[in-house]
Short mmCIF file of C-alpha atoms in Angstrom, two decimals:
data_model
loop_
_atom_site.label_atom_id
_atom_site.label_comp_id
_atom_site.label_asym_id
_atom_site.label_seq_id
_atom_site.Cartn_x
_atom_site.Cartn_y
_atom_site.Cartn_z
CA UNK A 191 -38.12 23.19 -79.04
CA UNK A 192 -34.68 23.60 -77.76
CA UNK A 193 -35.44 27.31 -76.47
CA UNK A 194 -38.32 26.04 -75.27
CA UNK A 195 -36.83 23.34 -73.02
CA UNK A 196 -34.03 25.58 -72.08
CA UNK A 197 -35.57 27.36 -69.78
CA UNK A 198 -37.64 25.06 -68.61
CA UNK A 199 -34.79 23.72 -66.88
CA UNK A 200 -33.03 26.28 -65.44
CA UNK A 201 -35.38 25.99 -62.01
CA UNK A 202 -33.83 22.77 -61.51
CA UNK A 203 -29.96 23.53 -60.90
CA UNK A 204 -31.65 26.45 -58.63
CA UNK A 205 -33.46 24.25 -56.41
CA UNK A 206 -30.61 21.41 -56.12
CA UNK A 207 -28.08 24.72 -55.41
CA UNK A 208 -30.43 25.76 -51.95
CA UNK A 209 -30.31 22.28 -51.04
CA UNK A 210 -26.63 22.00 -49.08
CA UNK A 211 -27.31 25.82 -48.18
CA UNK A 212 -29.67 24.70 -45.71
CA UNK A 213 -27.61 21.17 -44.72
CA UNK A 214 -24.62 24.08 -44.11
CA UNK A 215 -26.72 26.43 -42.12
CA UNK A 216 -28.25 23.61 -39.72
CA UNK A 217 -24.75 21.86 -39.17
CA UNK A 218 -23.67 25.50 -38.42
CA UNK A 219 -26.24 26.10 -36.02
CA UNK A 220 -25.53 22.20 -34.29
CA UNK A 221 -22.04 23.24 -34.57
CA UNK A 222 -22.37 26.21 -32.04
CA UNK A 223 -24.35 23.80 -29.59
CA UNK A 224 -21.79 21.39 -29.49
CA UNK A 225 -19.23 24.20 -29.09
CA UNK A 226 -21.15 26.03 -26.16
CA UNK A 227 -22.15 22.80 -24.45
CA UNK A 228 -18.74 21.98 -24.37
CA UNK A 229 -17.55 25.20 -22.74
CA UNK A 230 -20.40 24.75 -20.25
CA UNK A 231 -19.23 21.16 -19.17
CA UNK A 232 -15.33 22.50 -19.31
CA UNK A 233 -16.70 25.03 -17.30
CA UNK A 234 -18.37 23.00 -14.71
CA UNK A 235 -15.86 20.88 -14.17
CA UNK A 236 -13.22 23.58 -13.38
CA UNK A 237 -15.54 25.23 -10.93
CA UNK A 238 -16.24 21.50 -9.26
CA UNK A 239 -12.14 20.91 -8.91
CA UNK A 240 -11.58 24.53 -7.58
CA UNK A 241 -14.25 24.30 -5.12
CA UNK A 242 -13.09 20.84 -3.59
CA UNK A 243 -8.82 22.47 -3.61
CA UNK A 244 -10.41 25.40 -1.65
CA UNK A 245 -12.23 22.94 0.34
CA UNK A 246 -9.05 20.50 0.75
CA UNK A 247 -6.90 24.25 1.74
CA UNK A 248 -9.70 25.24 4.45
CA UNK A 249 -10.05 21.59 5.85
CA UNK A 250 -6.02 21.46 6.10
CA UNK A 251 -5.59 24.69 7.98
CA UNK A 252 -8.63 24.76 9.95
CA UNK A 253 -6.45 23.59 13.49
CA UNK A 254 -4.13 27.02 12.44
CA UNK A 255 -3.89 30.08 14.17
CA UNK A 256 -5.23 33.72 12.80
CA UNK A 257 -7.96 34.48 10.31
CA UNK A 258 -7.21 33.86 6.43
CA UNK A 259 -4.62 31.76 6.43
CA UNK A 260 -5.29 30.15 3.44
CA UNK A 261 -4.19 33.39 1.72
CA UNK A 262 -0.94 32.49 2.09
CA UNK A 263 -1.30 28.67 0.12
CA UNK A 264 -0.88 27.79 -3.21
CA UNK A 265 -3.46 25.26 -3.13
CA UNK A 266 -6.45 28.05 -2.35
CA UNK A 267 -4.95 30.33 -5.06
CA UNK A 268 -5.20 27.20 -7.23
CA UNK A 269 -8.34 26.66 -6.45
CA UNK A 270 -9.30 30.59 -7.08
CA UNK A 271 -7.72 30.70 -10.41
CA UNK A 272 -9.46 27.43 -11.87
CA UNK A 273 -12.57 29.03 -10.47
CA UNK A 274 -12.36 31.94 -12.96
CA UNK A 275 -11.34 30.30 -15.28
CA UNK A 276 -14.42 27.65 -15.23
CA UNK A 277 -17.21 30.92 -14.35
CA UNK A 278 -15.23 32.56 -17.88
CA UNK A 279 -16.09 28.89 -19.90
CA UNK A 280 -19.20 29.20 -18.57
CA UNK A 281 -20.33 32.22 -19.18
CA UNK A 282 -18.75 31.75 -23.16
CA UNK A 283 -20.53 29.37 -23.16
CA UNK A 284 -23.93 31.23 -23.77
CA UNK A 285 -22.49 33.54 -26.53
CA UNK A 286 -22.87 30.08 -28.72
CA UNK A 287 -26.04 27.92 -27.82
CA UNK A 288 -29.33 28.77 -26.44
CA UNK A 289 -29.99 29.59 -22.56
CA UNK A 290 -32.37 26.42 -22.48
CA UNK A 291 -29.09 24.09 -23.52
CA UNK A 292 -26.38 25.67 -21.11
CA UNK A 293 -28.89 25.95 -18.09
CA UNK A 294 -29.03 22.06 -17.46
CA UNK A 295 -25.48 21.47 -17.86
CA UNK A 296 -25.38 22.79 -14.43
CA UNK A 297 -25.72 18.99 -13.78
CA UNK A 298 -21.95 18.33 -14.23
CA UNK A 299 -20.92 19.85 -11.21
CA UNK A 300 -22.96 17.98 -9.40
CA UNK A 301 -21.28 14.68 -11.17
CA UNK A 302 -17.89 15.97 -10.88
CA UNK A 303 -18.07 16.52 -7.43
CA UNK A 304 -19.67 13.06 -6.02
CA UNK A 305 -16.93 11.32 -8.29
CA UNK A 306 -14.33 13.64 -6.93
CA UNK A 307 -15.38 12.92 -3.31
CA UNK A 308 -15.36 9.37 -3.92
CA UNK A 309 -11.80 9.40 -5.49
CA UNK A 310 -10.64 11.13 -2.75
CA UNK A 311 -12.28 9.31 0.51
CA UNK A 312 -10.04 9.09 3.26
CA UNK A 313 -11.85 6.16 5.00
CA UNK A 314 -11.20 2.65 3.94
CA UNK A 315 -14.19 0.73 2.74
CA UNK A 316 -14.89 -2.80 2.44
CA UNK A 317 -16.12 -3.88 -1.36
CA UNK A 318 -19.66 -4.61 -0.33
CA UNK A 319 -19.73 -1.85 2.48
CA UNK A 320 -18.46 0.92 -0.31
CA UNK A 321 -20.87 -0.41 -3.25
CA UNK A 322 -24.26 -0.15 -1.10
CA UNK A 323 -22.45 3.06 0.79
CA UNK A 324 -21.94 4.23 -3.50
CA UNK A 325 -24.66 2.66 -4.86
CA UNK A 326 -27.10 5.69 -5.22
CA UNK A 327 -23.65 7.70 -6.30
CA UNK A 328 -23.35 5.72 -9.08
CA UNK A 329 -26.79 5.08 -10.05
CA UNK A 330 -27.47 8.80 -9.89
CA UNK A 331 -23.97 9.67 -12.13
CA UNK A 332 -25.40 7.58 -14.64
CA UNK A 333 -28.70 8.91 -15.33
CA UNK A 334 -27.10 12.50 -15.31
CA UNK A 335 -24.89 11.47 -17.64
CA UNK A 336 -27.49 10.15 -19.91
CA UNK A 337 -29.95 12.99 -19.25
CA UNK A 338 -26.97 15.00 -20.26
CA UNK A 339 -26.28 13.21 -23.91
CA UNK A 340 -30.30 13.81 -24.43
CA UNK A 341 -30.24 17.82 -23.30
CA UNK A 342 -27.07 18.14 -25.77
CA UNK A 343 -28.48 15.89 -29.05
CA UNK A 344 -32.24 17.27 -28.62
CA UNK A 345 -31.77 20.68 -27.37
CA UNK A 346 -33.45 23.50 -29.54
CA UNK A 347 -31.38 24.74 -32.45
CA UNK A 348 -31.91 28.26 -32.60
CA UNK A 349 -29.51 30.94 -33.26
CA UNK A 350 -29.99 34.82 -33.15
CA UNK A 351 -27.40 37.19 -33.71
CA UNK A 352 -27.04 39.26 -30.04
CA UNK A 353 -27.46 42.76 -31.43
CA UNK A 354 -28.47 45.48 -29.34
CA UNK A 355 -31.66 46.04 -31.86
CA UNK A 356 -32.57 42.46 -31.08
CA UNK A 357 -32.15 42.14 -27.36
CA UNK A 358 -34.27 45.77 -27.30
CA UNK A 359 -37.61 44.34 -29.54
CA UNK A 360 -37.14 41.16 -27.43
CA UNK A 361 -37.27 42.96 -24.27
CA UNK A 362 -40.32 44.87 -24.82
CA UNK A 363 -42.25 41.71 -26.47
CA UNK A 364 -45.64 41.03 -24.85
CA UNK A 365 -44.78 37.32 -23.57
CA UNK A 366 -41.68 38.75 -21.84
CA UNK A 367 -43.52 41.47 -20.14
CA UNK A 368 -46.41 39.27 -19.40
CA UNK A 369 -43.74 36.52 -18.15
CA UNK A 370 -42.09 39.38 -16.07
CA UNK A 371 -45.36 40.98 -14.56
CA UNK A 372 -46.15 36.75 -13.45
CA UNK A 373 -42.74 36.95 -11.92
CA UNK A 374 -42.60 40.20 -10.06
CA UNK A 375 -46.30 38.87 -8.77
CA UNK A 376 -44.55 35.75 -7.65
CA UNK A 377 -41.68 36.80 -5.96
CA UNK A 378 -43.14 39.67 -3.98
CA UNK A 379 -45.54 36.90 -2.43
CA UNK A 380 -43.02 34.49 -1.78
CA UNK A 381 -40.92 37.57 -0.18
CA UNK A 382 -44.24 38.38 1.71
CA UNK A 383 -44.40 34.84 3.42
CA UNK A 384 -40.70 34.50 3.94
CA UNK A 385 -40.38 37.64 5.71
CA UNK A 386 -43.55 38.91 7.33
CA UNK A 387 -45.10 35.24 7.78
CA UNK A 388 -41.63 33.60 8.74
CA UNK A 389 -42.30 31.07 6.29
CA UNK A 390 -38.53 29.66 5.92
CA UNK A 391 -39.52 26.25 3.71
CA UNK A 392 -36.78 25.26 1.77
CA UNK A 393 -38.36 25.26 -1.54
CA UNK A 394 -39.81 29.22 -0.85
CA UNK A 395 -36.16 30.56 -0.29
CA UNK A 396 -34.68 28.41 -3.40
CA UNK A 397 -37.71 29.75 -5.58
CA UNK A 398 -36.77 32.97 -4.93
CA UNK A 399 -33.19 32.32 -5.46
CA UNK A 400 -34.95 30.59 -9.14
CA UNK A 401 -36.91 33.70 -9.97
CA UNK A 402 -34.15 36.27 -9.73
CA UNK A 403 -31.54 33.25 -11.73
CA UNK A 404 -33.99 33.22 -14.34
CA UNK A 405 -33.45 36.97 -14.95
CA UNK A 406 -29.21 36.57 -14.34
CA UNK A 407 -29.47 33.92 -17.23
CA UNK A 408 -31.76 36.23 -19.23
CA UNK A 409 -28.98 39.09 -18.64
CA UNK A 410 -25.44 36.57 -18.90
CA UNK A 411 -27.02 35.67 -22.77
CA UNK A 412 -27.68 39.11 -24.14
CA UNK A 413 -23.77 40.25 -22.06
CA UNK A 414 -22.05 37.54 -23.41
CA UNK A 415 -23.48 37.65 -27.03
CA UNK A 416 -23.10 41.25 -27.64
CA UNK A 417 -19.37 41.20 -26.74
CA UNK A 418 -19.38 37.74 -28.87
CA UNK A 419 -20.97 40.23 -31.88
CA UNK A 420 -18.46 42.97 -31.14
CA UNK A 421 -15.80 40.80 -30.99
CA UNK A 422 -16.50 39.82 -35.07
CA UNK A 423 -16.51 43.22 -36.01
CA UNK A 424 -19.80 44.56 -34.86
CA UNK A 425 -19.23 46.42 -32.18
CA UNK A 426 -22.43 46.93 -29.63
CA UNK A 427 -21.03 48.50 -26.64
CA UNK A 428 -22.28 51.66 -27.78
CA UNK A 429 -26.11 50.75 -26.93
CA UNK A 430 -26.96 51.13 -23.72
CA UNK A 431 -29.12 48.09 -23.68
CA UNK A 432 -25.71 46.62 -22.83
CA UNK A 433 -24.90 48.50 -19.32
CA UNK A 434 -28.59 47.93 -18.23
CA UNK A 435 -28.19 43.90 -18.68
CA UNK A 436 -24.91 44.49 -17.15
CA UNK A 437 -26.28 46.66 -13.74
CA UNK A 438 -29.21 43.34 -14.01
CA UNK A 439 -26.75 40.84 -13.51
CA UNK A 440 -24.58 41.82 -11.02
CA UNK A 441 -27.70 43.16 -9.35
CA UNK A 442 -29.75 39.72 -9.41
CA UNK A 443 -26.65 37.58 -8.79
CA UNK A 444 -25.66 39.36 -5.69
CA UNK A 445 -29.46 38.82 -4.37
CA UNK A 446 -29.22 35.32 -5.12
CA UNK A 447 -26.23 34.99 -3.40
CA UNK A 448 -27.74 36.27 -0.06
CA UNK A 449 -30.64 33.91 -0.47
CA UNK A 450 -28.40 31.05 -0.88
CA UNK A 451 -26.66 32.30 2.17
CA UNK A 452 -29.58 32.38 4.44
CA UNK A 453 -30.54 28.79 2.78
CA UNK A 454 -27.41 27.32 3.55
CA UNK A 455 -27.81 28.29 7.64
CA UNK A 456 -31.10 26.47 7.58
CA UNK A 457 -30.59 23.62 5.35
CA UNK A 458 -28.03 20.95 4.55
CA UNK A 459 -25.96 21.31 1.17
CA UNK A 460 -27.44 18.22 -0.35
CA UNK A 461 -31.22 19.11 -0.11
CA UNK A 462 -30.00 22.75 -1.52
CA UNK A 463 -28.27 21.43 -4.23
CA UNK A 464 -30.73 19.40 -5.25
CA UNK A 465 -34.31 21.38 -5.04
CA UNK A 466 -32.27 24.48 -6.42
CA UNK A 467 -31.13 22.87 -9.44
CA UNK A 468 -34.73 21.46 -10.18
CA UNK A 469 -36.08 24.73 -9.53
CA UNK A 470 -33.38 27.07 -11.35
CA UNK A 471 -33.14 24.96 -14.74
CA UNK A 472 -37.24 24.80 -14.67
CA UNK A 473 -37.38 28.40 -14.49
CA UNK A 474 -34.22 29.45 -16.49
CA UNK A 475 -35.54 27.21 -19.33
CA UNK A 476 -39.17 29.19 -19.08
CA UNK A 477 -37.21 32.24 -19.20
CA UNK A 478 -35.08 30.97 -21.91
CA UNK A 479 -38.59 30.16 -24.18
CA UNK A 480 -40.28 33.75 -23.36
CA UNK A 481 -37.51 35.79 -23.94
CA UNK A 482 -34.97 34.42 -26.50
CA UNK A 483 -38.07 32.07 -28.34
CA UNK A 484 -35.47 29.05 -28.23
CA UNK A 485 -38.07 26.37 -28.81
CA UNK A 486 -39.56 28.08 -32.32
CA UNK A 487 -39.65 26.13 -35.05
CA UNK A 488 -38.75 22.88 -33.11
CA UNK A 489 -40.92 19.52 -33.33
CA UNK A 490 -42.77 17.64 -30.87
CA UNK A 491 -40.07 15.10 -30.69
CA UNK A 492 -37.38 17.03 -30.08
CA UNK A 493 -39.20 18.66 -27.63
CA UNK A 494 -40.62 15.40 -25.26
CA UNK A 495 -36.91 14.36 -25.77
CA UNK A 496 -35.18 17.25 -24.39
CA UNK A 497 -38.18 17.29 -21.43
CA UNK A 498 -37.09 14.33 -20.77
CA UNK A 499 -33.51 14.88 -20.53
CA UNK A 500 -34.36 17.27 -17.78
CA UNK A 501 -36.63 14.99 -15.93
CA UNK A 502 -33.55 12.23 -15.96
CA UNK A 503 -30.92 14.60 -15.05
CA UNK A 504 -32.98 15.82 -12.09
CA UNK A 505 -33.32 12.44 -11.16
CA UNK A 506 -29.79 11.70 -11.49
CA UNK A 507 -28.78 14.73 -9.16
CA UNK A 508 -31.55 13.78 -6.65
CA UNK A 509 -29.84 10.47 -6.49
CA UNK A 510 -26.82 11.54 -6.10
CA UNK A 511 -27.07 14.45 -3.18
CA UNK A 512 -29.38 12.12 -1.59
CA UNK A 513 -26.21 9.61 -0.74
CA UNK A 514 -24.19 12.88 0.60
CA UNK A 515 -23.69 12.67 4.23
CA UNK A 516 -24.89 15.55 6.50
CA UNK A 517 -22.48 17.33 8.51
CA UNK A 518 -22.66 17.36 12.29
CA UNK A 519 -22.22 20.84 13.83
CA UNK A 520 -20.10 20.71 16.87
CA UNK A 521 -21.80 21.34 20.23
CA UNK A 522 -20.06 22.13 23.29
CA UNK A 523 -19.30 19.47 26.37
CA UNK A 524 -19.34 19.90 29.83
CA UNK A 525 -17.19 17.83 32.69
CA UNK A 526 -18.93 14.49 33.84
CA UNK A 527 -18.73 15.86 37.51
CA UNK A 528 -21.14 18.88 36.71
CA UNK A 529 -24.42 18.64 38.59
CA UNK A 530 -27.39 18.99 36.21
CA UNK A 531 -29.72 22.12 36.81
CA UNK A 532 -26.68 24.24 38.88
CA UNK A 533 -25.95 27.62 37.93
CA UNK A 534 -22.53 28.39 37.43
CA UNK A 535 -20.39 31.75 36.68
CA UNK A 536 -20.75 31.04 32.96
CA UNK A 537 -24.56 30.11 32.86
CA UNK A 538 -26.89 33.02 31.68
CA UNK A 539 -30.21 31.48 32.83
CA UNK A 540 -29.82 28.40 31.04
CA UNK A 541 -28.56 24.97 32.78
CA UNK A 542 -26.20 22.76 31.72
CA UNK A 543 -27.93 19.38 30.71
CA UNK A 544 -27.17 16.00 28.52
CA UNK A 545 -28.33 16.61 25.38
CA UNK A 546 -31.53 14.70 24.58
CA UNK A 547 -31.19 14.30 20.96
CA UNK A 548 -29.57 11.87 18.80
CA UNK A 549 -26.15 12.86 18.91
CA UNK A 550 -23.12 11.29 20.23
CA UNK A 551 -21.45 14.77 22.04
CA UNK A 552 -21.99 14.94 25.84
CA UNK A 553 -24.00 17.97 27.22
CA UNK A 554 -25.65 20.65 25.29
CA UNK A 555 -27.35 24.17 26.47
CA UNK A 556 -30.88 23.77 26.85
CA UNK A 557 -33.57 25.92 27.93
CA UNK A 558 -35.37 25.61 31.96
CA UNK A 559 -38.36 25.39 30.47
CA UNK A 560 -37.70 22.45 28.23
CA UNK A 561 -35.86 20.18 31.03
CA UNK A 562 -36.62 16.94 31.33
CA UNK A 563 -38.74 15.61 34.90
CA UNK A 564 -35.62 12.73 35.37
CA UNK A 565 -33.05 15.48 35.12
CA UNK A 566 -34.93 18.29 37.50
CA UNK A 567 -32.24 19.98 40.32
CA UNK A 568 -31.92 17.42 43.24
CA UNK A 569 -33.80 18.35 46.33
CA UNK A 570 -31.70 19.50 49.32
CA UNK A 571 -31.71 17.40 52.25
CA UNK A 572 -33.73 17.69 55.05
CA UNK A 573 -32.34 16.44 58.62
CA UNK A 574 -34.99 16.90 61.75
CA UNK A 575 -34.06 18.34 64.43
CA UNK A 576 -33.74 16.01 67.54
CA UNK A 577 -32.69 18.36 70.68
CA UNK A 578 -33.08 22.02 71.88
CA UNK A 579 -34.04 23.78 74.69
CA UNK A 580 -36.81 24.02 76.50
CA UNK A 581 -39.30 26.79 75.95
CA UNK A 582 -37.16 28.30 72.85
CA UNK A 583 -38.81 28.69 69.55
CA UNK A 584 -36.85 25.96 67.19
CA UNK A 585 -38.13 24.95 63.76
CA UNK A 586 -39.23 21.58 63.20
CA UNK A 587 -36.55 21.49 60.60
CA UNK A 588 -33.00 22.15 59.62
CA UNK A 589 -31.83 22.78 56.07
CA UNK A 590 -28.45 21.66 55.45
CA UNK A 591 -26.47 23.94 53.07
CA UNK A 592 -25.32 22.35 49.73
CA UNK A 593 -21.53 23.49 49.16
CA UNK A 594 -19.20 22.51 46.23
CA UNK A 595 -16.69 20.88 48.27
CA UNK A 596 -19.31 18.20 49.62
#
């Protein structure tokens, strides 16, 4: 009976031994996520601070003569160095946690910058004038913040090791290369319209700035994880895998950057910030799911829960670029004594009117065609002529010239 029993038991200690294996391997794996979403959020916060010192440097010497000054201050080199340094914590960051975790926490620059701009406000507010000035600020900070704590504690929990092996069966999967055909589809239409058609809508230049940012995030993962992997030991520099992702990402990230470029001359800073953060986490994350398969294996809940992270940080960061004031371009003035629809030595065609719009600056260039009846060119005078002599061949009427010195 004894024999018998023996090993009847010896499944047991077996079954109790893979128990904490798997408790280990899942606090491992939430370990990494709260390592790279901390990196991320270091990271964003650097690049917010250097930013706003660059800012601060150009503001100060604007009134300065020659180009570049700022070269010269500590402040901008400041400013340039924290920038690396937050671009390096961010890019670590994806060596740890999955692309659909670090893409949202793009959402902290956004928070460290409206608290940074309140902090340093140079006008002096009133209590209630600052609180319904700050009101959206705030509101908006908050629900980023929570939307935040959600993304982190409910984002998906898989880990791959970044090997070149990997990152080659993943790039010729059927989802990816049905995801990619979808997007090369897309973005040649929306290139179509935005070119050929002129259609310049906000939300078709920041999609295509989302499309090719889907493919730098796809790119920045499988870079940063394969040095991560030959860092430990394994070293994966050898495939070549690795120098295509690399030619991808400086390739798509130097596109984007011209987009964003030809955005930000069309658009204010706010509305860019926010529809581009909306629309790059949306597609990054769909990117993130075809490529790297983050959400396999995860639950419903975990899944409605981190969807709605996302949905409250976008609302926080619509709040809180929505309070940002808009910048007014500086138009050029003219004397008080100019006479409206007079050519001068420095008007090409154009006359020098009061600007009709809303703004508070005196004169602005505006077309001939687009003048106003009230300010049409005065009339010269007309003076009749009273006497001349008999039988000679006067007009009816003089014109009187119209000099400057009248």
């Amino acid at each position: 009976m004894e024999r018998m029993n023996g090993p009847a038991l010896q499944p047991l200690p077996l079954a109790t031994a893979a128990g904490p294996r798997l408790v280990h391997e899942d606090s491992f794996s939430y370990k990494e996520n709260l390592i790279g979403a901390l990196l991320a959020i270091f990271g964003h916060l650097l690049i917010s601070i250097a930013l706003n010192l660059q800012k601060y440097s150009h503001i100060r010497l604007a009134g300065s003569k020659g180009h570049r000054v700022y070269f010269k201050t500590k402040t901008w080199w400041c400013g340039l160095f924290l920038l690396f340094l937050g671009e390096l914590g961010v890019f670590s960051a994806y060596a740890f946690a999955p692309l659909s975790l670090i893409v949202p926490l793009g959402a902290v620059s956004v928070i460290a910058t409206a608290i940074i701009g309140i902090i340093f406000i140079k006008e002096k507010w009133k209590p209630k004038e600052f609180l319904r000035r700050y009101v959206l600020s705030f509101v908006g900070c908050g629900l980023a913040v929570v939307g935040t704590y959600l993304l982190i504690t409910f984002g998906p929990n898989s880990h791959e090791t970044m090997t070149g092996e990997n990152i080659t069966k993943h790039l010729v999967s059927w989802p990816f290369l049905l995801y990619t055909l979808v997007e090369i589809i897309l973005f040649c239409l929306l290139l179509y319209f935005y070119k050929e058609r002129k259609a310049n809508y906000i939300v078709v230049i920041l999609l295509l700035v989302a499309l090719l940012g889907s493919m730098t995030a796809i790119t920045v993962k499988a870079v940063a994880g394969m040095i991560a992997v030959s860092v430990r030991g394994d070293l994966q520099l050898g495939y070549p895998i690795f120098y295509i992702m690399v030619v991808c990402m400086v390739a798509t990230a130097a596109f984007q950057a011209t987009f964003l470029t030809q955005a930000s001359q069309l658009y204010d800073a706010s509305q860019i910030a926010s529809v581009g953060y909306v629309l790059s986490t949306t597609t990054a994350i769909t990117a993130g799911a075809t490529f790297y398969l983050d959400f396999t294996g995860e639950d419903v809940l975990h899944m409605c829960m981190f969807a709605l992270g996302c949905l409250i940080a976008f609302l926080g960061v619509f709040l809180i670029t929505r309070n940002k004031r808009k910048s007014i371009l500086f138009e050029p003035y003219i004397s008080m004594d100019a006479m409206p629809g007079m050519q001068n030595l420095h008007d090409n065609g154009t006359a020098v009117q009061p600007d009709l719009k809303t703004s508070f600056s005196y004169g602005a260039l505006e077309s001939n065609e687009t003048i106003s009846e009230i300010y049409a060119p005065a009339m010269l005078p007309v003076v009749q002529e009273e006497h001349g002599p008999k039988g000679a061949l006067v007009p009816p009427y003089r014109v009187t010239e119209h000099r400057k010195e009248e």
